[in-house]
PDB file of C-alpha atoms in Angstrom:
ATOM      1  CA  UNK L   1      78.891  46.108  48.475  1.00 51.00           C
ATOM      2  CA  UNK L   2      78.872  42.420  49.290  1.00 54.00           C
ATOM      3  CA  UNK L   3      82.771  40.630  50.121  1.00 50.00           C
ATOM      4  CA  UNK L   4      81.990  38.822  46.864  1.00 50.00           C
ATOM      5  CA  UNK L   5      81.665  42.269  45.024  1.00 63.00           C
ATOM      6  CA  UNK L   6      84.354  43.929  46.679  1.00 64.00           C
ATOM      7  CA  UNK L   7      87.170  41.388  44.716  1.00 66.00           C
ATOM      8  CA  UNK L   8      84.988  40.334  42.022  1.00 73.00           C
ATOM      9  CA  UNK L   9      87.932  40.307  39.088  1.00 76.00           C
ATOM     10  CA  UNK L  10      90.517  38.870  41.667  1.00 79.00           C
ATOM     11  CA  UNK L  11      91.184  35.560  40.810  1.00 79.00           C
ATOM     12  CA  UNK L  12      90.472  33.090  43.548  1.00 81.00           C
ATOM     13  CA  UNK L  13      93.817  31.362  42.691  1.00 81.00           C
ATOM     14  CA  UNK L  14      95.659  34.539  44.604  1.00 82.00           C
ATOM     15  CA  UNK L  15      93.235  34.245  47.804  1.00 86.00           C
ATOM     16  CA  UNK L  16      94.229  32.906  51.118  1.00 87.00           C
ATOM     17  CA  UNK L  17      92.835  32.056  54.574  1.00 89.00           C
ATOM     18  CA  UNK L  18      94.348  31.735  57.863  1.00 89.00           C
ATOM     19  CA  UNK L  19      92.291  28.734  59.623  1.00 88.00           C
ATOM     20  CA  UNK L  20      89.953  30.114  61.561  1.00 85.00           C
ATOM     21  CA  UNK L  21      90.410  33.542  60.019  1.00 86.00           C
ATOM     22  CA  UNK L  22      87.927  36.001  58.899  1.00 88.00           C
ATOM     23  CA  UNK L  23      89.871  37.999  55.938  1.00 89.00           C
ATOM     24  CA  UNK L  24      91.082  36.713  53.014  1.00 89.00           C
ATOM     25  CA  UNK L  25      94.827  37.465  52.005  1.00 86.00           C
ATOM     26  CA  UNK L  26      97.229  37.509  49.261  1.00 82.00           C
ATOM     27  CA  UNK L  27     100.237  35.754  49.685  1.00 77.00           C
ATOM     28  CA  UNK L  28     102.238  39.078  50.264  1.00 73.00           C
ATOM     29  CA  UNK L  29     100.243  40.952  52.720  1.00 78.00           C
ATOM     30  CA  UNK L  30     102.057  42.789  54.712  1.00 72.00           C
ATOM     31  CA  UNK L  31      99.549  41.620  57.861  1.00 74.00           C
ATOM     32  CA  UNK L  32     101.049  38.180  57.955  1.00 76.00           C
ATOM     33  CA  UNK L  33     103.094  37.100  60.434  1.00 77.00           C
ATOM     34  CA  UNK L  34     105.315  33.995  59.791  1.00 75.00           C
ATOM     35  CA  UNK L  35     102.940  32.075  61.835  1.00 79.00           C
ATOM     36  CA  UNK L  36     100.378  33.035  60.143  1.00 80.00           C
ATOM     37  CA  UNK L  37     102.181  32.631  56.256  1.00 78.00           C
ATOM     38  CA  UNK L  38     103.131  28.835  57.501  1.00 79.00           C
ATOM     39  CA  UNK L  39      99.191  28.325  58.011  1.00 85.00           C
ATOM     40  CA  UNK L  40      97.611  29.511  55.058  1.00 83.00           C
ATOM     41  CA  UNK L  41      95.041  27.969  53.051  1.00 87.00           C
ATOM     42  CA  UNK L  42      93.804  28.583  49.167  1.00 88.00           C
ATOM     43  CA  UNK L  43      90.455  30.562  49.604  1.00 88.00           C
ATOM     44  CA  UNK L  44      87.628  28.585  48.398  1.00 89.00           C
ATOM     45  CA  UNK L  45      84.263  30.056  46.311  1.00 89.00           C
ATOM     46  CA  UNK L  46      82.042  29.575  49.398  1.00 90.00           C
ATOM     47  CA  UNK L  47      85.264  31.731  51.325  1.00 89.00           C
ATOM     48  CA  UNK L  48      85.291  34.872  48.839  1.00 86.00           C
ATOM     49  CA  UNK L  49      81.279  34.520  49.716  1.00 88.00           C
ATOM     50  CA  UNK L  50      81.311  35.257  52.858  1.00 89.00           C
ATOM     51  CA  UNK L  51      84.819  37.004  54.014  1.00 89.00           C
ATOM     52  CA  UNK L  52      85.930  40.343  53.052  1.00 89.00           C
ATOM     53  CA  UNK L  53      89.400  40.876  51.430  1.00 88.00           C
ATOM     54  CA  UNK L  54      91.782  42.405  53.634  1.00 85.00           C
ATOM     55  CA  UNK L  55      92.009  46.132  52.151  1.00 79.00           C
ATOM     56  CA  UNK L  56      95.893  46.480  51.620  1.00 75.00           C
ATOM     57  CA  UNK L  57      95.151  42.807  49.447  1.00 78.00           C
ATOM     58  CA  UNK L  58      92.490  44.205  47.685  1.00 77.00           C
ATOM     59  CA  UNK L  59      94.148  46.995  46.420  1.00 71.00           C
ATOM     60  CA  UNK L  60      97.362  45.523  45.522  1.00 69.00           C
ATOM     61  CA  UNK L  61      95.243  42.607  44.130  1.00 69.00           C
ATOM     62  CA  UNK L  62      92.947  44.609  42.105  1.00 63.00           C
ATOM     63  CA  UNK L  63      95.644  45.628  39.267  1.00 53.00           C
ATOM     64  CA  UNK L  64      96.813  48.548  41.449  1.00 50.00           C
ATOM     65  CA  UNK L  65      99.528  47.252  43.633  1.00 55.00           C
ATOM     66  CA  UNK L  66      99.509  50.336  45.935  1.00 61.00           C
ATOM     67  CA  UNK L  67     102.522  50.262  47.298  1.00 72.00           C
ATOM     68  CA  UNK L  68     105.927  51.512  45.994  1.00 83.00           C
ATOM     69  CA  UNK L  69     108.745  49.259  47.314  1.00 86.00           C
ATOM     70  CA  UNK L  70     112.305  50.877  47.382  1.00 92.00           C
ATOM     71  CA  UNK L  71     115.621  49.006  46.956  1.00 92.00           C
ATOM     72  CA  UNK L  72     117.177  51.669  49.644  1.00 94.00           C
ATOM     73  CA  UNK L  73     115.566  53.593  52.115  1.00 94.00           C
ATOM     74  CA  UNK L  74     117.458  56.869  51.393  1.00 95.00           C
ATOM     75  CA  UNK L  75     115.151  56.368  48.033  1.00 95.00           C
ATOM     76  CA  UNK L  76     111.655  55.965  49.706  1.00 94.00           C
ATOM     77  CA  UNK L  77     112.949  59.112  51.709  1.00 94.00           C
ATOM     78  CA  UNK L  78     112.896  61.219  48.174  1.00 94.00           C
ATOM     79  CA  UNK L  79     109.920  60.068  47.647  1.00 92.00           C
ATOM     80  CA  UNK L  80     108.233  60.987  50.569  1.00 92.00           C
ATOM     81  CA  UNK L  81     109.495  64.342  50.403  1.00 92.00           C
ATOM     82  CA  UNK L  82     110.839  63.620  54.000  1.00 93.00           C
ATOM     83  CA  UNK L  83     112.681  66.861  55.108  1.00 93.00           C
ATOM     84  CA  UNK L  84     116.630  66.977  54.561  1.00 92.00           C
ATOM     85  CA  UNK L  85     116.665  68.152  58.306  1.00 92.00           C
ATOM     86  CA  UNK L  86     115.040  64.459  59.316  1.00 93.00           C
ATOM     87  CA  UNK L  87     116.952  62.155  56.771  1.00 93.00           C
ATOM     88  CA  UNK L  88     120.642  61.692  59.042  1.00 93.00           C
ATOM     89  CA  UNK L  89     118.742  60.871  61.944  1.00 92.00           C
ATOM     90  CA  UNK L  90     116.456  58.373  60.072  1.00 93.00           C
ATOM     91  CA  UNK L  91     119.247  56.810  58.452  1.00 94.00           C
ATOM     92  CA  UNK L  92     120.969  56.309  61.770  1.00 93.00           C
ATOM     93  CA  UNK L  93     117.943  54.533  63.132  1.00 93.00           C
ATOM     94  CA  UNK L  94     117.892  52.288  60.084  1.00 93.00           C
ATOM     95  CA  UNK L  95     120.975  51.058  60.507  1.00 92.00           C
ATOM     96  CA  UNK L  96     120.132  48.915  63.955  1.00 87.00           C
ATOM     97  CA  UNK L  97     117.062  47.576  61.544  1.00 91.00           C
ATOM     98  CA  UNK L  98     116.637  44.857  58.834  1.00 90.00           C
ATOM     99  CA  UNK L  99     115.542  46.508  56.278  1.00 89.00           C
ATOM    100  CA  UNK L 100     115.334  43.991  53.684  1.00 89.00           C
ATOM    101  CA  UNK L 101     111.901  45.152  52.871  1.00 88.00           C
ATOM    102  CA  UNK L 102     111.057  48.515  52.165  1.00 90.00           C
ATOM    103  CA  UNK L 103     107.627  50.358  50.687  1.00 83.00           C
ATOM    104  CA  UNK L 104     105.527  53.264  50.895  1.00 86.00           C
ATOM    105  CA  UNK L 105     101.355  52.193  50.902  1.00 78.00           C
ATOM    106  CA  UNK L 106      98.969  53.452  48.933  1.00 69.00           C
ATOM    107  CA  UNK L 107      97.965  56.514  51.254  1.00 69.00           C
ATOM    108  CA  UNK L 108     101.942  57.755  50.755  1.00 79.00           C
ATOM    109  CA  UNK L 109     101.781  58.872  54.497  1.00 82.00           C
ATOM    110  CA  UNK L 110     104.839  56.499  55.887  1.00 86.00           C
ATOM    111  CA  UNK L 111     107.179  54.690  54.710  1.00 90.00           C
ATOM    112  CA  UNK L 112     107.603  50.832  55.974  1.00 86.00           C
ATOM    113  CA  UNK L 113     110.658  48.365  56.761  1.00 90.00           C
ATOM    114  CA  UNK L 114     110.484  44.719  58.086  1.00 87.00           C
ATOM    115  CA  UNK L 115     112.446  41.861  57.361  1.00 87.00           C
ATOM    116  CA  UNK L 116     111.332  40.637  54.122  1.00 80.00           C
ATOM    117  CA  UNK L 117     107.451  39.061  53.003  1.00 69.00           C
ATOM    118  CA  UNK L 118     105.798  37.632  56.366  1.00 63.00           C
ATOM    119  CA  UNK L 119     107.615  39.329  59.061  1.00 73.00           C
ATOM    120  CA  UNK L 120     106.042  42.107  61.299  1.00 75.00           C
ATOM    121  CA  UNK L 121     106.764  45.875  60.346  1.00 81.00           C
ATOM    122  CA  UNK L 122     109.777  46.474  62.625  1.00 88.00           C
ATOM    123  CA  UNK L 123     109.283  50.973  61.624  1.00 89.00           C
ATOM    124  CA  UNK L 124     107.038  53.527  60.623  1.00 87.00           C
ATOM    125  CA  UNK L 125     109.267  56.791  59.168  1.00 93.00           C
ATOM    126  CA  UNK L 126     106.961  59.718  58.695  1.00 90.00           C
ATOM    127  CA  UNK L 127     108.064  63.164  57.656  1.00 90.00           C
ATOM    128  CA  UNK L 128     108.845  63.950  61.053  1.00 90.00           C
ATOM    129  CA  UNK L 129     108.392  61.133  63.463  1.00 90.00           C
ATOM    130  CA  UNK L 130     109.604  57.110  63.358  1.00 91.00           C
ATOM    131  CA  UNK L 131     107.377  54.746  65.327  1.00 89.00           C
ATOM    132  CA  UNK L 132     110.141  51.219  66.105  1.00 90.00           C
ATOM    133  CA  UNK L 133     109.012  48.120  66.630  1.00 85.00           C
ATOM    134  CA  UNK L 134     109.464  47.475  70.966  1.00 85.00           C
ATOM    135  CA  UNK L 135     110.577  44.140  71.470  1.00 84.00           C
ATOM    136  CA  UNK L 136     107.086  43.437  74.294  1.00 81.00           C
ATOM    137  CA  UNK L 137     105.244  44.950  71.231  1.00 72.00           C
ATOM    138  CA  UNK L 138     103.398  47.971  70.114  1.00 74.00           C
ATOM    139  CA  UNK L 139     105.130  50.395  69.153  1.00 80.00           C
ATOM    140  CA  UNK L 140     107.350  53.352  70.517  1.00 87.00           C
ATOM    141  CA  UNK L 141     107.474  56.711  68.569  1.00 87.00           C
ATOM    142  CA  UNK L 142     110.530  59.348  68.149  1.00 90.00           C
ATOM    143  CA  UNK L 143     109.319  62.826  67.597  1.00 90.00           C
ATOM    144  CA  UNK L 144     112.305  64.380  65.339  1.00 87.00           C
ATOM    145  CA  UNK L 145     113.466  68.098  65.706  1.00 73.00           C
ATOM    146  CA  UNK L 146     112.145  69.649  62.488  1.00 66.00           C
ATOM    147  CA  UNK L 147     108.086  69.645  61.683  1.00 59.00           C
ATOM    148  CA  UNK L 148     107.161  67.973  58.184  1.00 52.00           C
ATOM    149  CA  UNK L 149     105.050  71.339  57.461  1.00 48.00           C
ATOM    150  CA  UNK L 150     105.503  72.697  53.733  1.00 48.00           C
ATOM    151  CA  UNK L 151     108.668  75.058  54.210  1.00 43.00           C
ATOM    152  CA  UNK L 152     109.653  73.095  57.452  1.00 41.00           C
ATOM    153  CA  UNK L 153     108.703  76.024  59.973  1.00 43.00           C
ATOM    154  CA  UNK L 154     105.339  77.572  61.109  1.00 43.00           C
ATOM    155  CA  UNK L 155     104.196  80.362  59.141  1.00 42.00           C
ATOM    156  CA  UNK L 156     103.685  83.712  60.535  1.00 42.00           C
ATOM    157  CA  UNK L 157     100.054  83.628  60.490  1.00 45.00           C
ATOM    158  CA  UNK L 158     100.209  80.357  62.895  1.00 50.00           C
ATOM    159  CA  UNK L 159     103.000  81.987  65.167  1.00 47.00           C
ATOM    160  CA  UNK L 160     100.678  84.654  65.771  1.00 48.00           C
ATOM    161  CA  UNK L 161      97.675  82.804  66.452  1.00 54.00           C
ATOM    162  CA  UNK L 162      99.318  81.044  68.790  1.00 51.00           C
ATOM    163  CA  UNK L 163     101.001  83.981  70.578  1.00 48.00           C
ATOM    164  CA  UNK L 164      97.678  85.569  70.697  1.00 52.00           C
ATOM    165  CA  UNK L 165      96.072  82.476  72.383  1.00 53.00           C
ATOM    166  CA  UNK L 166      98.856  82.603  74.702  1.00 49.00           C
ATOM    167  CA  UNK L 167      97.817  85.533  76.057  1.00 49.00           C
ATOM    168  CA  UNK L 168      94.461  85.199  76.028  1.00 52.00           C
ATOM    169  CA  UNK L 169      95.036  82.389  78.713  1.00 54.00           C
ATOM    170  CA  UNK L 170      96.977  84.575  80.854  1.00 52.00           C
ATOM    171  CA  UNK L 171      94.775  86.321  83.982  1.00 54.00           C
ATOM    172  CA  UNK L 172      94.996  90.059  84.223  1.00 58.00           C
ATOM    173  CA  UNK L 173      96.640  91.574  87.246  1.00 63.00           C
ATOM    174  CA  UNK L 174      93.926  92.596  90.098  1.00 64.00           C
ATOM    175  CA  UNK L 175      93.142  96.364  90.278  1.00 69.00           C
ATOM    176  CA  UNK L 176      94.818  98.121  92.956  1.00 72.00           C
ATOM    177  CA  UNK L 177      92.782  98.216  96.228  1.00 69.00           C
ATOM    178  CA  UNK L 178      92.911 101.144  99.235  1.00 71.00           C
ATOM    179  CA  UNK L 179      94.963  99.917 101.904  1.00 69.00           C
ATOM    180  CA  UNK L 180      92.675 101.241 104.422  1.00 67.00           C
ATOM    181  CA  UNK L 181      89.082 100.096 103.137  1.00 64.00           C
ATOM    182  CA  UNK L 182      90.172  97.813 100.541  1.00 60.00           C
ATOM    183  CA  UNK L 183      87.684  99.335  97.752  1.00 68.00           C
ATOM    184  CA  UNK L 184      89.225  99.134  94.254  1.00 67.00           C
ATOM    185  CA  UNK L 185      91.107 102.846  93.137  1.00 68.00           C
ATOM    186  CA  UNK L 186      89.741 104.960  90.509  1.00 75.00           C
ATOM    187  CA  UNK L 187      92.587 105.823  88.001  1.00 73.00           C
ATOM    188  CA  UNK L 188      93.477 108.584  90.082  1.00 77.00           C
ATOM    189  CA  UNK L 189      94.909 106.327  92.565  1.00 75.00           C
ATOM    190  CA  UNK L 190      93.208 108.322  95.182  1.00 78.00           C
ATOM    191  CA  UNK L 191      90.318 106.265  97.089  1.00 73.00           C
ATOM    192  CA  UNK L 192      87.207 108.221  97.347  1.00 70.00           C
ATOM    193  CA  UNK L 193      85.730 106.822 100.385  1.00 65.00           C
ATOM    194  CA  UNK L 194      89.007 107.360 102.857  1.00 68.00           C
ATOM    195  CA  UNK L 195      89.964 111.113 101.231  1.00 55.00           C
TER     196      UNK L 195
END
């Protein structure tokens, strides 16, 4: 499918390009930086031609918007399903953060908080981790206490799997040896040779 296929029915009068940029955005792309919002120019014919839309655009775009944005994050936590064990914690975090934006994306895996429309994701809360925004950059990720598994603890099945492997990777003792010719025992204990 050709980037002119791909947003066909979007209108051209919701497309933008950074200069110099590759993708084409709508204005509320959550990709944008404030640099980049300040720069952007309407997408031309010729642009939708040759640039792809930028995926999160396209869907949101494309009638389905994709995204579920949440007026309080204790909200988007119910509807993530995040575990009641994780939910103090996360809240805790939240309060150091601007959370003046909140959503959940299409693929309902995280949910999102920046600033507001333009501004850089500042955290990632999954069902049992939150990756915050460092100040350098990138991102730094908190591994909470209680695993986003269905019943929030490994089954028995897994457990035992695991204890099994466990002891699979442990060596077996050495045979006992004679302590005069050093051959191994039979189960006697009583070395053939020396006897």
């Amino acid at each position: 499918m050709t980037p002119a296929e791909a947003g066909a029915e979007i209108p051209i009068e919701l497309l933008y390009r950074v200069p110099y940029g590759k993708v084409l955005h709508g204005k509320d792309c959550p990709h944008l930086t404030p640099s980049r919002l300040a720069t952007l120019q309407p997408a031309t014919e010729l642009d939708r031609q040759k640039f792809k839309i930028c995926r999160s655009c396209l869907i949101a775009l494309d009638g389905d918007p994709g995204r579920d944005d949440f007026e309080s994050l204790d909200a988007a936590l119910e509807a993530l399903q995040v575990p009641q064990a994780n939910r103090p914690a996360m809240r805790a975090i939240a309060e150091g953060l601007d959370t003046s934006r909140i959503w959940i994306p299409a693929p309902r895996t995280y949910i999102a908080v920046s600033p507001g429309t333009g501004h850089e994701v500042t955290a990632f809360f999954s069902k049992d981790s939150v990756d915050l925004r460092k100040d350098e950059g990138g991102y730094e990720r908190l591994v909470l206490a209680t695993p986003s598994t269905p019943s929030g603890r490994t089954s028995a099945a897994k457990a035992a799997k695991k204890t099994k492997a466990a002891a699979a990777q442990e060596p077996e003792p050495a045979p006992p040896t004679c302590p005069t010719c050093y051959m191994q025992l039979p189960a006697t204990g009583v070395c053939d040779s020396c006897d």
